[in-house]
Amino acid sequence: MFFVAWLGRIAVYASMATGLHKPLSFMLILGIETSCDETSAAIVEDGQVVRSCVIASSLAFFVKTGGVIPEYAARRQVESMIPVLRHALGEAGVSFSDLAAIAVTSCPGLLGSLLVGTTAARMLQTVTKLPLIPVHHTLGHLCSTWLTDDSSAIPTIQFPVLTLSVSGGHSDLWYRTMPLTGKLVGSTRDDAAGEAFDKGATLFGLPYPGGPALAKLAFGGDRTKHHFPLPLSHEDGFDFSFSGLKTALKYLLRDLDAQKIERTPSVLKDIAASYEHAIVQHLLKQTERVCDAHPDIRELHIVGGVSANAHLQFMFRETFGSRGIDVHLPTKSAYCTDNAAMIASAGYFLLQANPVLSKTSFHTQSTGRLQLETL
Ligand code: KG4
Ligand code: ZN
């Protein structure tokens, strides 16, 4: 009953926020992203210029619980959806009649959360009759490096591009010749890079979300103090593996206790710095290998939540700068982590590739690998 009333409220909102249609020389897309704990809506112009990007997160609550509780996240998303949509359209100064399409994350993520976003998007589509574009969350991340808030400084991309996509759910290397065309050249065999940060942070007893907390602890620590073995260094290929690093950290902390070495802040800082450095070194080495094998690569793009890591950014800029490869990161940290602007951008490129694309029948799924158009 509550759900039906919620759908009714979305329908009423959409019909009220529909003004007179005026022809525009650019294409505005509404993006909706609810794959994890966040409720985000954004308006993006021509796939790149962010006119608004609103993110309501229930992260503060999950700091207390030590992790996301899916049921609670979905409830908060139901509550936040209409205010977030209203805020995004209001900040961009547009109504539904100004939009060219609605793009929504359809997979992968927490199923209940994804359903909140896709159900809202379907209802908006029913009322507004705008094209509806389901977007794979990872494709959104792959588009995040060309987002900008500044219409006078629109990033240009020189393909072929190598994209390192590192988040809590995946660690992938994509060789791309166009925004939607490319091949996966490397991927993680076990944990994702974000999980290496999150699980490492748990071993230190740090609060959720682990990545930023571990980076904070590591700041200023001695990165050479502890040695972590470089994963997959004796194998060919471009895959990643992080579970060994996490196990090495576990034993290092256990040995500390066995040797009765007190866990002082400076002892922990050096371990955290060495561990963070080991994760970054592994990402760096495998990325360098791909660049060695593909000398045509002009630019390296780094996307996903882990790309917000300051040590990673520094090391990649230093290493690839000296190789003559431009390193592109999202223009602000809000575009590294989950946001709806990247979904709107992906929706734009999907619509460009297929102007009649509008899918009301699609599956909302918790899993599913991204498939790019093959080369
Ligand atoms: O892309 P994202 O927001 O969500 C997923 O699609 O998974 O990435 C979240 C991941 C988490 O594992 C989080 O700990 C990590 O990104 N992360 C970081 C930092 N900020 C977020 N890891 C290291 N350093 C950071 N500053
Ligand atoms: Zn993500």
PDB file of C-alpha atoms in Angstrom, residues 114-287:
ATOM      1  CA  LEU A 114      18.467  -0.732  -7.575  1.00  0.00           C
ATOM      2  CA  LEU A 115      14.733  -1.470  -7.587  1.00  0.00           C
ATOM      3  CA  VAL A 116      13.984   1.846  -5.887  1.00  0.00           C
ATOM      4  CA  GLY A 117      15.842   3.714  -8.651  1.00  0.00           C
ATOM      5  CA  THR A 118      14.541   1.712 -11.588  1.00  0.00           C
ATOM      6  CA  THR A 119      10.928   1.724 -10.323  1.00  0.00           C
ATOM      7  CA  ALA A 120      11.030   5.495  -9.878  1.00  0.00           C
ATOM      8  CA  ALA A 121      12.552   5.880 -13.352  1.00  0.00           C
ATOM      9  CA  ARG A 122       9.891   3.650 -14.921  1.00  0.00           C
ATOM     10  CA  MET A 123       7.149   5.724 -13.299  1.00  0.00           C
ATOM     11  CA  LEU A 124       8.746   8.976 -14.499  1.00  0.00           C
ATOM     12  CA  GLN A 125       8.929   7.467 -17.986  1.00  0.00           C
ATOM     13  CA  THR A 126       5.256   6.483 -17.909  1.00  0.00           C
ATOM     14  CA  VAL A 127       4.202  10.035 -17.080  1.00  0.00           C
ATOM     15  CA  THR A 128       6.705  12.020 -19.173  1.00  0.00           C
ATOM     16  CA  LYS A 129       7.032   9.559 -22.118  1.00  0.00           C
ATOM     17  CA  LEU A 130      10.758  10.333 -22.234  1.00  0.00           C
ATOM     18  CA  PRO A 131      13.109   7.614 -23.504  1.00  0.00           C
ATOM     19  CA  LEU A 132      14.351   5.429 -20.629  1.00  0.00           C
ATOM     20  CA  ILE A 133      17.909   4.094 -20.763  1.00  0.00           C
ATOM     21  CA  PRO A 134      19.107   1.347 -18.394  1.00  0.00           C
ATOM     22  CA  VAL A 135      22.815   1.802 -17.623  1.00  0.00           C
ATOM     23  CA  HIS A 136      25.378  -0.648 -16.253  1.00  0.00           C
ATOM     24  CA  HIS A 137      26.944   0.930 -13.165  1.00  0.00           C
ATOM     25  CA  THR A 138      30.500   0.232 -14.386  1.00  0.00           C
ATOM     26  CA  LEU A 139      29.798   1.956 -17.710  1.00  0.00           C
ATOM     27  CA  GLY A 140      28.833   4.991 -15.638  1.00  0.00           C
ATOM     28  CA  HIS A 141      32.229   4.929 -13.905  1.00  0.00           C
ATOM     29  CA  LEU A 142      33.938   4.594 -17.309  1.00  0.00           C
ATOM     30  CA  CYS A 143      32.298   7.887 -18.353  1.00  0.00           C
ATOM     31  CA  SER A 144      33.173   9.794 -15.171  1.00  0.00           C
ATOM     32  CA  THR A 145      36.489  11.268 -16.388  1.00  0.00           C
ATOM     33  CA  TRP A 146      34.864  13.519 -18.967  1.00  0.00           C
ATOM     34  CA  LEU A 147      32.391  15.105 -16.567  1.00  0.00           C
ATOM     35  CA  THR A 148      32.935  18.755 -15.716  1.00  0.00           C
ATOM     36  CA  ASP A 149      31.093  21.502 -13.834  1.00  0.00           C
ATOM     37  CA  ASP A 150      32.713  24.111 -16.065  1.00  0.00           C
ATOM     38  CA  SER A 151      31.199  24.455 -19.546  1.00  0.00           C
ATOM     39  CA  SER A 152      34.242  26.462 -20.669  1.00  0.00           C
ATOM     40  CA  ALA A 153      36.654  23.617 -19.832  1.00  0.00           C
ATOM     41  CA  ILE A 154      35.173  20.484 -21.385  1.00  0.00           C
ATOM     42  CA  PRO A 155      37.680  17.591 -21.238  1.00  0.00           C
ATOM     43  CA  THR A 156      38.701  16.201 -24.630  1.00  0.00           C
ATOM     44  CA  ILE A 157      39.695  12.557 -24.941  1.00  0.00           C
ATOM     45  CA  GLN A 158      42.346  11.052 -27.202  1.00  0.00           C
ATOM     46  CA  PHE A 159      41.643   7.413 -27.927  1.00  0.00           C
ATOM     47  CA  PRO A 160      42.845   4.729 -27.521  1.00  0.00           C
ATOM     48  CA  VAL A 161      42.457   5.106 -23.791  1.00  0.00           C
ATOM     49  CA  LEU A 162      43.337   2.656 -21.055  1.00  0.00           C
ATOM     50  CA  THR A 163      40.839   2.862 -18.199  1.00  0.00           C
ATOM     51  CA  LEU A 164      41.651   1.505 -14.773  1.00  0.00           C
ATOM     52  CA  SER A 165      38.320   1.049 -13.010  1.00  0.00           C
ATOM     53  CA  VAL A 166      38.749   0.467  -9.280  1.00  0.00           C
ATOM     54  CA  SER A 167      35.835   0.402  -6.858  1.00  0.00           C
ATOM     55  CA  GLY A 168      34.366  -1.690  -4.068  1.00  0.00           C
ATOM     56  CA  GLY A 169      32.961  -4.164  -6.599  1.00  0.00           C
ATOM     57  CA  HIS A 170      35.528  -4.443  -9.364  1.00  0.00           C
ATOM     58  CA  SER A 171      39.113  -3.818 -10.475  1.00  0.00           C
ATOM     59  CA  ASP A 172      39.318  -3.830 -14.256  1.00  0.00           C
ATOM     60  CA  LEU A 173      41.576  -2.614 -17.036  1.00  0.00           C
ATOM     61  CA  TRP A 174      39.716  -1.609 -20.210  1.00  0.00           C
ATOM     62  CA  TYR A 175      41.418  -0.828 -23.514  1.00  0.00           C
ATOM     63  CA  ARG A 176      38.992   1.528 -25.288  1.00  0.00           C
ATOM     64  CA  THR A 177      38.935   2.978 -28.792  1.00  0.00           C
ATOM     65  CA  MET A 178      35.643   4.885 -28.340  1.00  0.00           C
ATOM     66  CA  PRO A 179      33.422   5.729 -25.346  1.00  0.00           C
ATOM     67  CA  LEU A 180      31.426   2.495 -25.698  1.00  0.00           C
ATOM     68  CA  THR A 181      33.900   0.336 -27.604  1.00  0.00           C
ATOM     69  CA  GLY A 182      36.729  -1.643 -26.073  1.00  0.00           C
ATOM     70  CA  LYS A 183      37.874  -4.841 -24.475  1.00  0.00           C
ATOM     71  CA  LEU A 184      38.561  -5.974 -20.949  1.00  0.00           C
ATOM     72  CA  VAL A 185      42.281  -6.767 -20.732  1.00  0.00           C
ATOM     73  CA  GLY A 186      42.637  -7.409 -16.999  1.00  0.00           C
ATOM     74  CA  SER A 187      40.440  -8.027 -14.002  1.00  0.00           C
ATOM     75  CA  THR A 188      40.692  -9.108 -10.380  1.00  0.00           C
ATOM     76  CA  ARG A 189      40.779 -12.800  -9.578  1.00  0.00           C
ATOM     77  CA  ASP A 190      39.482 -12.320  -6.041  1.00  0.00           C
ATOM     78  CA  ASP A 191      38.873  -9.119  -4.067  1.00  0.00           C
ATOM     79  CA  ALA A 192      38.394  -5.717  -5.675  1.00  0.00           C
ATOM     80  CA  ALA A 193      40.873  -2.933  -4.831  1.00  0.00           C
ATOM     81  CA  GLY A 194      38.191  -1.183  -2.760  1.00  0.00           C
ATOM     82  CA  GLU A 195      37.631  -4.408  -0.823  1.00  0.00           C
ATOM     83  CA  ALA A 196      41.385  -4.597  -0.135  1.00  0.00           C
ATOM     84  CA  PHE A 197      41.072  -1.155   1.446  1.00  0.00           C
ATOM     85  CA  ASP A 198      37.826  -1.960   3.262  1.00  0.00           C
ATOM     86  CA  LYS A 199      38.939  -5.359   4.621  1.00  0.00           C
ATOM     87  CA  GLY A 200      42.345  -3.934   5.572  1.00  0.00           C
ATOM     88  CA  ALA A 201      40.604  -1.107   7.426  1.00  0.00           C
ATOM     89  CA  THR A 202      38.517  -3.652   9.353  1.00  0.00           C
ATOM     90  CA  LEU A 203      41.729  -5.375  10.494  1.00  0.00           C
ATOM     91  CA  PHE A 204      42.905  -2.014  11.847  1.00  0.00           C
ATOM     92  CA  GLY A 205      39.549  -1.570  13.600  1.00  0.00           C
ATOM     93  CA  LEU A 206      38.771   1.511  11.497  1.00  0.00           C
ATOM     94  CA  PRO A 207      35.192   2.696  10.906  1.00  0.00           C
ATOM     95  CA  TYR A 208      33.172   2.147   7.717  1.00  0.00           C
ATOM     96  CA  PRO A 209      33.788   3.163   4.938  1.00  0.00           C
ATOM     97  CA  GLY A 210      37.266   1.690   5.198  1.00  0.00           C
ATOM     98  CA  GLY A 211      39.030   3.167   2.157  1.00  0.00           C
ATOM     99  CA  PRO A 212      39.078   6.845   3.182  1.00  0.00           C
ATOM    100  CA  ALA A 213      39.719   5.885   6.856  1.00  0.00           C
ATOM    101  CA  LEU A 214      42.726   3.743   5.934  1.00  0.00           C
ATOM    102  CA  ALA A 215      44.080   6.468   3.631  1.00  0.00           C
ATOM    103  CA  LYS A 216      43.769   8.949   6.514  1.00  0.00           C
ATOM    104  CA  LEU A 217      45.651   6.664   8.886  1.00  0.00           C
ATOM    105  CA  ALA A 218      48.354   6.005   6.258  1.00  0.00           C
ATOM    106  CA  PHE A 219      48.927   9.721   5.603  1.00  0.00           C
ATOM    107  CA  GLY A 220      52.448  10.685   6.701  1.00  0.00           C
ATOM    108  CA  GLY A 221      53.437   7.083   7.530  1.00  0.00           C
ATOM    109  CA  ASP A 222      56.636   5.337   6.370  1.00  0.00           C
ATOM    110  CA  ARG A 223      55.648   3.369   3.241  1.00  0.00           C
ATOM    111  CA  THR A 224      58.937   1.444   3.162  1.00  0.00           C
ATOM    112  CA  LYS A 225      58.768   0.206   6.748  1.00  0.00           C
ATOM    113  CA  HIS A 226      56.989  -3.083   5.989  1.00  0.00           C
ATOM    114  CA  HIS A 227      57.369  -5.258   2.939  1.00  0.00           C
ATOM    115  CA  PHE A 228      54.304  -6.746   1.246  1.00  0.00           C
ATOM    116  CA  PRO A 229      54.834  -9.230  -1.604  1.00  0.00           C
ATOM    117  CA  LEU A 230      53.845  -7.877  -5.049  1.00  0.00           C
ATOM    118  CA  PRO A 231      50.919 -10.056  -6.224  1.00  0.00           C
ATOM    119  CA  LEU A 232      51.185 -11.995  -9.521  1.00  0.00           C
ATOM    120  CA  SER A 233      54.703 -10.673 -10.172  1.00  0.00           C
ATOM    121  CA  HIS A 234      55.861 -14.086 -11.455  1.00  0.00           C
ATOM    122  CA  GLU A 235      52.960 -14.479 -13.869  1.00  0.00           C
ATOM    123  CA  ASP A 236      52.271 -12.944 -17.250  1.00  0.00           C
ATOM    124  CA  GLY A 237      49.054 -11.060 -17.922  1.00  0.00           C
ATOM    125  CA  PHE A 238      47.258  -8.052 -16.565  1.00  0.00           C
ATOM    126  CA  ASP A 239      45.042  -9.484 -13.822  1.00  0.00           C
ATOM    127  CA  PHE A 240      44.910  -8.358 -10.213  1.00  0.00           C
ATOM    128  CA  SER A 241      44.801 -10.286  -6.946  1.00  0.00           C
ATOM    129  CA  PHE A 242      44.412  -8.579  -3.586  1.00  0.00           C
ATOM    130  CA  SER A 243      43.522 -11.382  -1.188  1.00  0.00           C
ATOM    131  CA  GLY A 244      47.209 -12.210  -0.506  1.00  0.00           C
ATOM    132  CA  LEU A 245      47.906  -8.634   0.573  1.00  0.00           C
ATOM    133  CA  LYS A 246      45.005  -8.720   3.007  1.00  0.00           C
ATOM    134  CA  THR A 247      46.266 -12.030   4.465  1.00  0.00           C
ATOM    135  CA  ALA A 248      49.816 -10.619   4.769  1.00  0.00           C
ATOM    136  CA  LEU A 249      48.381  -7.652   6.681  1.00  0.00           C
ATOM    137  CA  LYS A 250      46.447  -9.964   8.975  1.00  0.00           C
ATOM    138  CA  TYR A 251      49.619 -11.910   9.853  1.00  0.00           C
ATOM    139  CA  LEU A 252      51.655  -8.734  10.287  1.00  0.00           C
ATOM    140  CA  LEU A 253      49.161  -7.397  12.841  1.00  0.00           C
ATOM    141  CA  ARG A 254      48.948 -10.805  14.558  1.00  0.00           C
ATOM    142  CA  ASP A 255      52.781 -11.025  14.804  1.00  0.00           C
ATOM    143  CA  LEU A 256      52.854  -7.553  16.312  1.00  0.00           C
ATOM    144  CA  ASP A 257      50.602  -8.736  19.113  1.00  0.00           C
ATOM    145  CA  ALA A 258      52.593 -11.973  19.522  1.00  0.00           C
ATOM    146  CA  GLN A 259      55.806  -9.947  19.870  1.00  0.00           C
ATOM    147  CA  LYS A 260      54.049  -7.720  22.408  1.00  0.00           C
ATOM    148  CA  ILE A 261      54.717  -4.648  20.267  1.00  0.00           C
ATOM    149  CA  GLU A 262      52.263  -1.999  21.324  1.00  0.00           C
ATOM    150  CA  ARG A 263      49.857  -0.794  18.622  1.00  0.00           C
ATOM    151  CA  THR A 264      50.800   2.849  18.994  1.00  0.00           C
ATOM    152  CA  PRO A 265      49.427   5.348  16.439  1.00  0.00           C
ATOM    153  CA  SER A 266      52.831   5.641  14.771  1.00  0.00           C
ATOM    154  CA  VAL A 267      53.289   1.836  14.539  1.00  0.00           C
ATOM    155  CA  LEU A 268      49.850   1.520  12.934  1.00  0.00           C
ATOM    156  CA  LYS A 269      50.490   4.493  10.649  1.00  0.00           C
ATOM    157  CA  ASP A 270      53.600   2.877   9.149  1.00  0.00           C
ATOM    158  CA  ILE A 271      51.789  -0.426   8.594  1.00  0.00           C
ATOM    159  CA  ALA A 272      48.804   1.318   6.982  1.00  0.00           C
ATOM    160  CA  ALA A 273      51.121   3.376   4.743  1.00  0.00           C
ATOM    161  CA  SER A 274      53.046   0.234   3.666  1.00  0.00           C
ATOM    162  CA  TYR A 275      49.791  -1.632   2.983  1.00  0.00           C
ATOM    163  CA  GLU A 276      48.276   1.239   0.988  1.00  0.00           C
ATOM    164  CA  HIS A 277      51.531   1.516  -0.974  1.00  0.00           C
ATOM    165  CA  ALA A 278      51.424  -2.231  -1.750  1.00  0.00           C
ATOM    166  CA  ILE A 279      47.877  -1.943  -3.171  1.00  0.00           C
ATOM    167  CA  VAL A 280      48.882   1.046  -5.283  1.00  0.00           C
ATOM    168  CA  GLN A 281      52.095  -0.663  -6.484  1.00  0.00           C
ATOM    169  CA  HIS A 282      50.131  -3.689  -7.673  1.00  0.00           C
ATOM    170  CA  LEU A 283      47.649  -1.485  -9.573  1.00  0.00           C
ATOM    171  CA  LEU A 284      50.560   0.487 -11.013  1.00  0.00           C
ATOM    172  CA  LYS A 285      52.608  -2.521 -12.175  1.00  0.00           C
ATOM    173  CA  GLN A 286      49.736  -4.244 -13.966  1.00  0.00           C
ATOM    174  CA  THR A 287      48.691  -0.971 -15.615  1.00  0.00           C
TER     175      THR A 287
END
